[in-house]
Amino acid sequence: MDTARELHQRSNIFEPDMIEACRPDLERWATNIRPGTVHNAGPTISRLADLPQARQAESVRQAIDRIQDDVRAFQAGHKLDLVVVVNVASTEPPFPIDETHGSMENLLPALEKRQALLPASSLYAWAALDLGWPYINFTPSLGASFPAALELAQERQTVTGGKDGKTGETLLKAVLAPMFANRNLRILSWVGHNIFGNRDGLVLDDPKNKESKIRTKDQVISQIVGYKPQTHVSIEYIESLDDWKTAWDHIHFRGFLGVKMALQFTWQGCDSILAAPLVLDLARLALLSKRRGETGILKHLACFFKSPMGVEENDFFKQWAMLEDYVLSTTV
Amino acid sequence: MDTARELHQRSNIFEPDMIEACRPDLERWATNIRPGTVHNAGPTISRLADLPQARQAESVRQAIDRIQDDVRAFQAGHKLDLVVVVNVASTEPPFPIDETHGSMENLLPALEKRQALLPASSLYAWAALDLGWPYINFTPSLGASFPAALELAQERQTVTGGKDGKTGETLLKAVLAPMFANRNLRILSWVGHNIFGNRDGLVLDDPKNKESKIRTKDQVISQIVGYKPQTHVSIEYIESLDDWKTAWDHIHFRGFLGVKMALQFTWQGCDSILAAPLVLDLARLALLSKRRGETGILKHLACFFKSPMGVEENDFFKQWAMLEDYVLSTTV
Amino acid sequence: MDTARELHQRSNIFEPDMIEACRPDLERWATNIRPGTVHNAGPTISRLADLPQARQAESVRQAIDRIQDDVRAFQAGHKLDLVVVVNVASTEPPFPIDETHGSMENLLPALEKRQALLPASSLYAWAALDLGWPYINFTPSLGASFPAALELAQERQTVTGGKDGKTGETLLKAVLAPMFANRNLRILSWVGHNIFGNRDGLVLDDPKNKESKIRTKDQVISQIVGYKPQTHVSIEYIESLDDWKTAWDHIHFRGFLGVKMALQFTWQGCDSILAAPLVLDLARLALLSKRRGETGILKHLACFFKSPMGVEENDFFKQWAMLEDYVLSTTV
Amino acid sequence: MDTARELHQRSNIFEPDMIEACRPDLERWATNIRPGTVHNAGPTISRLADLPQARQAESVRQAIDRIQDDVRAFQAGHKLDLVVVVNVASTEPPFPIDETHGSMENLLPALEKRQALLPASSLYAWAALDLGWPYINFTPSLGASFPAALELAQERQTVTGGKDGKTGETLLKAVLAPMFANRNLRILSWVGHNIFGNRDGLVLDDPKNKESKIRTKDQVISQIVGYKPQTHVSIEYIESLDDWKTAWDHIHFRGFLGVKMALQFTWQGCDSILAAPLVLDLARLALLSKRRGETGILKHLACFFKSPMGVEENDFFKQWAMLEDYVLSTTV
């Protein structure tokens, strides 16, 4: 493990004091870290991950089996009665699905043969759901968002949720767009420019990986307001910013008598710090659902995600009401 | 009436073409314009209004009587079955109330004697409610927000609503503060700096008038989040901006592990253009309530106001839900 | 000619009153407007220009001859003793030059044969210089910036200047970068994001045309500070903005003891309004030089350009001093 | 001395590692720290300084004598051949001067009698200059900027410079205003809003102390452009920002054909980090002048100050040229 000082310098966030205070816990849990898989995750992730040769050569089926072995070892080692799998890996390029992904019946035989069948995020999803554990996708990658995976979740009586944690700029879109709609201020254009310098930024600097992210960031507004204003989202890796995301958004809108007005905002947030508590809450909520015997998509988690599975609702406060309703109805 | 060109230059908004197109309507309605009253509205408003000497000398009771004559003449002239009075006059300084304002029984005798009893906004309110017409206060002035006026509204079977139209910076506060609350991001400080150059700006350049405005702008956040972050609101008259309000807000907040982050926004809106459609909707909604035989405070109008009468709710989306519930329940 | 109203709506700048007041002058000069040439100006410009078929089919030599005929007719029609040609056409894609462009001896025979020899901006340059008139390049296109054109200017005893008018974001770079240098604040990264909706924006939406622009915008900083911070420039066509350019720049810098700090700015300017007076001054200054019998590159015009010809200096105030020195030395 | 951790938390700047690394040096120099004087520095500074009773009771003459004793002890203790005194204390309220301050002849007898004669900053100035040492005023306080002090500097053959270090927002004014002037863009209004949370902010929260600061910040623009645009400067203490100054400036300007445009900037800098290297350079430059036998005001230091003594020039780049000329002419 790096020294506290190195970690501090690399993140520009965590104080050495804090890292030292957490060191015993961090070291205890670090024993669970295992090399993963980067199947079909694109050349940029493969290059940065730099996996051992053996891992790179294994088949899709072998990858799933090894992930399951790792999860079982983790559960046994810590004597846990429940496990939840959360995908916080780097964003993969968009992955096309076809009828093979349409059902377990089609997919299972293909799993034994085709290597370009599923990206890494979906291998983890498959491994988790197949063991009956919840799988949460905090990224825009494919994960469990294809019919065969949802069928597997039903079959194994477990739950899944996603996609793409809503931590900063898109959170603001989901909050501000309803205001424009309710005030009948027509959005003419919404431009968002994101710069940041962490590992995530390095991966998103590859246009193919960025494509996945822009898709989830860009759809929110038109789904809320019911028409398609011109939108533009850019994401650039700027090394000096470390883990500090800066987003500038320019919203041009038209009011009464056709008058054009503008709102600009600058968001200066630390992505890992914004994401971490959401991941904790998602894990707790997924385990609650699992305990209660629910199955399938956790639609009430929409307020956590840029591209919520199973719901079309992107208005943050309506999403929040869905979560409140769920939590109030389940806490007896 | 000024030429279209002069109006255009003074506002920096209305195109000469548009003014010309509306000229016949504007001139027809302009015949209804009457000199008002500036009783206890503070020296800055008195100076800018420059009323005829006779008007300045009249008593509080005379002012109410004349306003009522004007309203009756307006109604008769246009053969209207219903009238609504909306206060869009300049912001008065805060006006202290005491037990005299606590009931009609106390206030009515005082109306005949004390000249410093009520500010102009409240004289209009009294005149309107006494005639049984709705009174809407689009400003932070006192208006109908004292017990005797509310008693009068009940007595005369009419309705009232206010205070202070929520058009720009405070609208954003009412929209963004709930996001911080729901994401458990603690607001450390919220600084808002407003600059603009219209007549309203000239009045708010007087610290006493500004005081009323800052009170309604500044309370919203703590009522939403449930604690008191440091807040600062400034309002400055900058002549070159004409009717274009520019607001810069800096929100400093703390996230997971105590990390401090920031959101800044710049709002460039035209106050009159933002206010006008709200005034139209408020008039329609007040008339609907009047027709339906409702009485007292129109609490469901909270989403229109910075300091909603009769409700503590400042979360814009909860206020919006109140309006939706009302409208859906009344439209049979 | 369009109506004043259409022009106003399309630009969101020029008031109908102003257009009407200028109409007689505009109409008188409009008789000089001639179809141009779009040789090698890229597919986007060709599509937008929509020239008559005959013009599209002419050879490079024919294009130069016709431009010269048009210039002579203009001079004769208005009885002018001097003419200056200024390129304010849309930005062409980068155009590669080789040894053919290295001297008049090489270029002249090729002019009769090769059609892909020079882009439109250079055909105008050649036509103007060959007639002995000054040629000013207000765009990043090739224009007169190749050895054979400079040789022609010497030969014909005339002058040339460019390239790419410095109107907004890059002007600020040329002003702010020296401040960082003089205060020993090390620039870590400089991100500039430009959005606008005029015809120029439509052309720059083509990545090939944009490439030329980004080159001139992006080099300024490192030439001033003497090292290469990470830079990023993006330019996006956002239709609703009309002729209003909005640029957001984020400058990240390191001060004493390594502390990172930031400057952000938003520039909201109207490109045509910023460019027009510069074009007028450039024409006057070019004619002054022509009258004084100067020849070759007008280096003292550097403060007008993003990529000044013949000088490496990008510090705006040093460029300004060059202009002052020149003007003071010539005004006897 | 506080622990490294406390210092880090209070400043939000200095890493504990860095403080530990500097601890031996800091502790060695800390032995030179002496209680100062707060004569006529206003109630806010007196309250925050919380000096021992004896110090508060001493006369102006006693204060000067004690400061001189401290300076001599410092010089002797470190065996220094030269000393420079730099005022980096909190900003005092404006201090009125009269004919008593007009000459040494008038001032010297008053020094023995009047207690409200000079503020603390001037007592330090007097003490330093009287010993023949350079005195640099990094604040807007009175310091040595009155005729009798300048006479003393001449008499004792020493030098002085000031006032008010130009570290952030005003530096940008001095850099940007010349650009507007050179491009003939007329500044209509310049609004600057400063927020920060350090000790300096606490002092400037007192309107009387703030008054001094606003005077030096507000004059720069009109002196550069030669006319008086509307200006507004506000300074607010926002505790959560610690030593991080955030300034938002809105510059409204008019271009060709009267079109209004805007530039906004946000400066996020750490005042102490920006000031420290300037203080070091000022000390070096003052000592250089002293060594060279110069006397009186160091006009060539103008680029360091918001309100430069002895020069009317506020254009940063012209000020910089003055410094360059001086340095090049003296380094033989």
Coordinates of C-alpha atoms in Angstrom, one line a residue, chain C:
Chain C
M1 CA -31.8 42.7 -49.1
D2 CA -33.6 41.3 -46.1
T3 CA -36.0 43.5 -44.1
A4 CA -34.6 45.3 -41.1
R5 CA -36.7 43.1 -38.9
E6 CA -35.3 39.9 -40.4
L7 CA -31.7 41.2 -40.0
H8 CA -32.5 42.1 -36.4
Q9 CA -33.9 38.7 -35.6
R10 CA -31.1 36.8 -37.2
S11 CA -28.4 38.8 -35.4
N12 CA -30.0 39.6 -32.1
I13 CA -27.9 42.7 -32.2
F14 CA -28.9 45.4 -34.7
E15 CA -31.9 47.4 -33.8
P16 CA -34.4 47.9 -36.7
D17 CA -34.1 51.7 -36.1
M18 CA -30.4 51.6 -36.7
I19 CA -30.7 49.4 -39.8
E20 CA -33.3 51.8 -41.2
A21 CA -31.1 54.7 -40.6
C22 CA -28.2 53.1 -42.4
R23 CA -30.3 51.7 -45.2
P24 CA -29.4 54.2 -47.9
D25 CA -25.7 53.7 -47.3
L26 CA -26.0 50.0 -47.1
E27 CA -27.9 49.8 -50.3
R28 CA -25.5 52.0 -52.1
W29 CA -22.5 49.8 -51.1
A30 CA -24.5 46.6 -51.6
T31 CA -24.1 47.1 -55.4
N32 CA -20.4 46.2 -54.9
I33 CA -21.2 42.7 -53.6
R34 CA -20.0 40.0 -56.0
P35 CA -20.1 36.2 -55.7
G36 CA -16.7 35.1 -54.4
T37 CA -14.8 31.9 -54.7
V38 CA -14.6 28.8 -52.4
H39 CA -11.7 27.0 -54.0
N40 CA -10.3 24.5 -51.5
A41 CA -12.2 26.1 -48.6
G42 CA -13.6 22.7 -47.5
P43 CA -17.1 21.1 -48.0
T44 CA -18.9 23.0 -45.2
I45 CA -18.1 26.5 -46.7
S46 CA -18.9 25.2 -50.2
R47 CA -22.3 24.0 -49.0
L48 CA -23.2 27.1 -47.1
A49 CA -21.9 29.5 -49.9
D50 CA -24.0 27.8 -52.5
L51 CA -22.2 29.6 -55.4
P52 CA -23.5 29.6 -59.0
Q53 CA -22.3 26.6 -61.1
A54 CA -20.1 28.7 -63.3
R55 CA -18.1 30.1 -60.4
Q56 CA -17.6 26.6 -59.0
A57 CA -16.1 25.4 -62.3
E58 CA -13.6 28.1 -62.9
S59 CA -9.9 27.5 -62.5
V60 CA -7.6 29.0 -59.9
R61 CA -6.2 31.4 -62.4
Q62 CA -9.7 32.4 -63.6
A63 CA -10.7 33.0 -60.0
I64 CA -7.8 35.4 -59.4
D65 CA -8.5 37.2 -62.7
R66 CA -12.2 37.7 -61.8
I67 CA -11.4 38.9 -58.3
Q68 CA -9.0 41.4 -59.8
D69 CA -11.7 42.6 -62.2
D70 CA -14.1 43.0 -59.3
V71 CA -11.6 45.0 -57.3
R72 CA -10.8 47.3 -60.3
A73 CA -14.5 47.8 -61.0
F74 CA -15.0 48.7 -57.3
Q75 CA -12.1 51.2 -57.4
A76 CA -13.3 52.8 -60.6
G77 CA -17.0 52.9 -59.6
H78 CA -16.2 54.8 -56.4
K79 CA -13.3 56.8 -57.9
L80 CA -10.9 55.6 -55.1
D81 CA -7.2 56.2 -55.3
L82 CA -6.5 53.4 -52.9
V83 CA -8.1 50.0 -52.0
V84 CA -7.4 47.6 -49.2
V85 CA -8.6 44.0 -49.2
V86 CA -9.6 42.4 -45.8
N87 CA -10.4 38.8 -45.4
V88 CA -13.4 38.3 -43.1
A89 CA -14.7 35.1 -44.7
S90 CA -15.3 31.9 -42.8
T91 CA -12.3 29.9 -41.4
E92 CA -10.9 27.4 -43.9
P93 CA -9.5 24.0 -42.9
P94 CA -5.7 24.0 -42.4
F95 CA -4.1 24.0 -45.9
P96 CA -0.7 22.3 -46.3
I97 CA 2.0 24.2 -48.2
D98 CA 5.1 22.8 -49.8
E99 CA 8.1 24.0 -51.9
T100 CA 5.7 25.1 -54.7
H101 CA 4.6 27.9 -52.3
G102 CA 8.2 28.7 -51.5
S103 CA 8.8 31.3 -54.2
M104 CA 7.0 33.2 -57.1
E105 CA 9.2 31.3 -59.5
N106 CA 7.7 28.0 -58.3
L107 CA 4.2 29.2 -57.8
L108 CA 3.5 31.1 -61.0
P109 CA 3.6 28.2 -63.4
A110 CA 1.6 26.0 -61.0
L111 CA -1.1 28.6 -60.8
E112 CA -1.9 27.8 -64.5
K113 CA -2.2 24.1 -63.8
R114 CA -2.9 22.9 -60.3
Q115 CA -6.4 23.4 -59.0
A116 CA -5.7 22.3 -55.4
L117 CA -2.9 24.8 -55.1
L118 CA -4.3 27.5 -52.9
P119 CA -7.4 28.0 -50.8
A120 CA -9.8 30.9 -51.4
S121 CA -8.2 33.1 -48.8
S122 CA -4.9 32.9 -50.7
L123 CA -6.6 33.6 -54.0
Y124 CA -7.9 36.9 -52.7
A125 CA -4.5 37.6 -51.2
W126 CA -2.7 36.9 -54.4
A127 CA -5.2 39.0 -56.4
A128 CA -4.9 42.0 -54.0
L129 CA -1.1 41.9 -53.6
D130 CA -0.6 41.5 -57.4
L131 CA -2.6 44.7 -57.9
G132 CA -0.4 46.4 -55.4
W133 CA -3.1 46.7 -52.7
P134 CA -2.7 45.8 -49.0
Y135 CA -4.2 42.5 -47.9
I136 CA -5.2 41.9 -44.3
N137 CA -6.2 38.5 -43.1
F138 CA -8.7 38.7 -40.2
T139 CA -9.1 34.9 -40.1
P140 CA -6.8 31.9 -39.4
S141 CA -6.9 30.8 -43.0
L142 CA -3.7 30.6 -45.1
G143 CA -4.2 34.1 -46.8
A144 CA -0.8 35.6 -47.6
S145 CA 1.2 33.6 -45.0
F146 CA 3.4 31.7 -47.4
P147 CA 6.8 32.8 -48.9
A148 CA 5.6 33.3 -52.5
A149 CA 2.9 35.7 -51.4
L150 CA 5.4 37.7 -49.2
E151 CA 7.7 37.9 -52.2
L152 CA 4.8 39.2 -54.3
A153 CA 4.1 41.9 -51.8
Q154 CA 7.7 43.0 -52.0
E155 CA 7.7 42.9 -55.7
R156 CA 4.5 44.9 -56.0
Q157 CA 5.6 47.3 -53.2
T158 CA 2.7 46.6 -51.0
V159 CA 1.9 45.3 -47.5
T160 CA 0.1 42.5 -45.7
G161 CA -0.9 41.7 -42.2
G162 CA -2.7 39.0 -40.1
K163 CA -3.7 36.5 -39.0
D164 CA -7.0 36.0 -37.1
G165 CA -8.5 38.9 -35.3
K166 CA -8.1 38.8 -31.5
T167 CA -11.6 39.9 -30.4
G168 CA -12.5 38.0 -27.2
E169 CA -11.3 34.9 -25.4
T170 CA -7.8 35.0 -27.0
L171 CA -7.5 38.7 -26.2
L172 CA -8.0 37.8 -22.6
K173 CA -5.4 35.1 -22.8
A174 CA -2.9 37.6 -24.2
V175 CA -3.8 40.0 -21.4
L176 CA -3.9 37.6 -18.5
A177 CA -1.0 35.2 -19.3
P178 CA 1.6 38.0 -18.8
M179 CA 0.1 38.7 -15.3
F180 CA 0.7 35.1 -14.3
A181 CA 4.2 35.2 -15.7
N182 CA 5.0 38.5 -13.9
R183 CA 3.7 37.3 -10.6
N184 CA 5.5 34.0 -11.0
L185 CA 2.2 32.1 -10.7
R186 CA 2.7 28.9 -12.7
I187 CA -0.2 28.0 -15.0
L188 CA -1.0 24.3 -14.7
S189 CA -3.9 24.2 -17.1
W190 CA -5.9 26.6 -19.1
V191 CA -9.3 25.3 -20.4
G192 CA -11.4 27.5 -22.8
H193 CA -14.9 26.5 -23.9
N194 CA -16.5 28.7 -26.5
I195 CA -20.1 28.6 -27.6
F196 CA -21.9 30.7 -30.2
G197 CA -24.6 30.6 -32.8
N198 CA -23.7 32.6 -35.9
R199 CA -22.6 31.6 -39.4
D200 CA -19.1 31.5 -38.2
G201 CA -20.2 28.9 -35.6
L202 CA -21.8 26.8 -38.2
V203 CA -18.6 26.6 -40.2
L204 CA -16.5 25.9 -37.1
D205 CA -18.8 23.1 -36.2
D206 CA -16.9 21.2 -38.9
P207 CA -13.9 19.6 -37.1
K208 CA -11.6 20.4 -40.1
N209 CA -12.4 24.1 -40.1
K210 CA -12.3 24.2 -36.3
E211 CA -8.8 22.8 -36.4
S212 CA -7.5 26.0 -37.9
K213 CA -9.1 28.1 -35.3
I214 CA -8.0 26.1 -32.3
R215 CA -4.4 26.2 -33.6
T216 CA -4.3 30.0 -33.4
K217 CA -6.2 30.2 -30.1
D218 CA -4.1 27.6 -28.4
Q219 CA -0.5 28.7 -28.9
V220 CA -0.7 32.1 -27.3
I221 CA -0.3 31.0 -23.7
S222 CA 2.9 28.9 -24.1
Q223 CA 4.5 31.6 -26.2
I224 CA 4.0 34.1 -23.5
V225 CA 4.9 32.1 -20.4
G226 CA 7.7 30.1 -21.9
Y227 CA 6.5 26.6 -21.0
K228 CA 3.7 24.4 -22.0
P229 CA 0.8 24.1 -19.5
Q230 CA -2.0 21.7 -20.4
T231 CA -4.4 23.6 -22.6
H232 CA -7.8 22.7 -24.1
V233 CA -9.9 24.8 -26.4
S234 CA -13.3 23.8 -27.5
I235 CA -15.7 25.6 -29.9
E236 CA -19.3 24.6 -30.2
Y237 CA -22.2 25.9 -32.4
I238 CA -25.1 26.6 -30.1
E239 CA -27.9 28.0 -32.3
S240 CA -29.9 29.9 -29.7
L241 CA -27.0 32.2 -28.9
D242 CA -27.1 33.9 -32.3
D243 CA -24.1 36.2 -32.7
W244 CA -23.4 36.2 -28.9
K245 CA -20.2 34.4 -28.1
T246 CA -20.0 33.0 -24.6
A247 CA -16.6 31.8 -23.5
W248 CA -15.8 30.1 -20.2
D249 CA -12.2 29.8 -19.2
H250 CA -10.8 28.0 -16.2
I251 CA -7.2 28.7 -15.4
H252 CA -5.5 26.5 -12.7
F253 CA -2.3 27.8 -11.3
R254 CA 0.2 27.1 -8.6
G255 CA 1.6 29.8 -6.3
F256 CA 4.0 30.0 -3.4
L257 CA 4.6 26.7 -1.5
G258 CA 2.9 24.8 -4.3
V259 CA -0.6 25.9 -3.4
K260 CA -3.1 25.5 -6.3
M261 CA -5.5 28.3 -7.1
A262 CA -8.0 29.1 -9.8
L263 CA -9.3 31.9 -12.0
Q264 CA -12.5 31.5 -14.0
F265 CA -14.0 33.9 -16.4
T266 CA -17.1 34.2 -18.6
W267 CA -16.9 36.5 -21.6
Q268 CA -20.2 37.4 -23.2
G269 CA -19.5 39.4 -26.3
C270 CA -20.9 39.9 -29.8
D271 CA -18.2 38.8 -32.2
S272 CA -19.3 41.0 -35.1
I273 CA -19.4 44.1 -32.9
L274 CA -16.0 43.4 -31.5
A275 CA -14.5 42.7 -34.9
A276 CA -15.9 45.6 -36.9
P277 CA -13.9 48.5 -35.3
L278 CA -10.8 46.4 -35.5
V279 CA -11.3 45.9 -39.2
L280 CA -11.8 49.6 -39.7
D281 CA -8.6 50.4 -37.8
L282 CA -6.7 47.7 -39.7
A283 CA -7.8 49.2 -43.0
R284 CA -6.8 52.7 -42.0
L285 CA -3.4 51.5 -40.7
A286 CA -2.8 49.4 -43.8
L287 CA -3.5 52.4 -46.0
L288 CA -1.2 54.6 -43.9
S289 CA 1.6 52.1 -44.5
K290 CA 0.8 51.9 -48.2
R291 CA 0.9 55.6 -48.5
R292 CA 4.2 55.8 -46.7
G293 CA 5.7 53.4 -49.2
E294 CA 6.3 50.5 -46.7
T295 CA 6.4 46.9 -48.0
G296 CA 6.0 43.4 -46.6
I297 CA 4.6 42.3 -43.3
L298 CA 3.0 44.9 -41.0
K299 CA 4.5 43.5 -37.8
H300 CA 3.3 46.4 -35.7
L301 CA -0.3 45.2 -36.1
A302 CA 0.4 42.2 -33.8
C303 CA -2.0 43.4 -31.1
F304 CA -4.9 42.9 -33.5
F305 CA -4.2 39.2 -34.2
K306 CA -4.2 35.8 -32.5
S307 CA -1.3 34.6 -34.6
P308 CA 0.6 37.7 -35.6
M309 CA 2.6 37.4 -38.9
G310 CA 6.3 38.0 -38.6
V311 CA 6.6 38.3 -34.8
E312 CA 6.7 35.8 -32.0
E313 CA 5.3 38.3 -29.4
N314 CA 1.9 37.4 -27.9
D315 CA 1.9 39.6 -24.8
F316 CA -0.9 42.1 -25.6
F317 CA 0.7 45.0 -23.9
K318 CA 4.1 44.5 -25.6
Q319 CA 2.2 44.2 -28.9
W320 CA 0.4 47.5 -28.0
A321 CA 3.7 49.2 -27.3
M322 CA 4.8 48.1 -30.8
L323 CA 1.8 49.8 -32.3
E324 CA 2.2 52.9 -30.2
D325 CA 5.9 53.2 -31.2
Y326 CA 5.0 52.8 -34.9
V327 CA 2.2 55.4 -34.8
L328 CA 4.2 57.9 -32.8
S329 CA 7.2 57.5 -35.2
T330 CA 5.1 58.0 -38.3
T331 CA 2.9 60.9 -37.3
V332 CA 5.0 63.9 -38.1

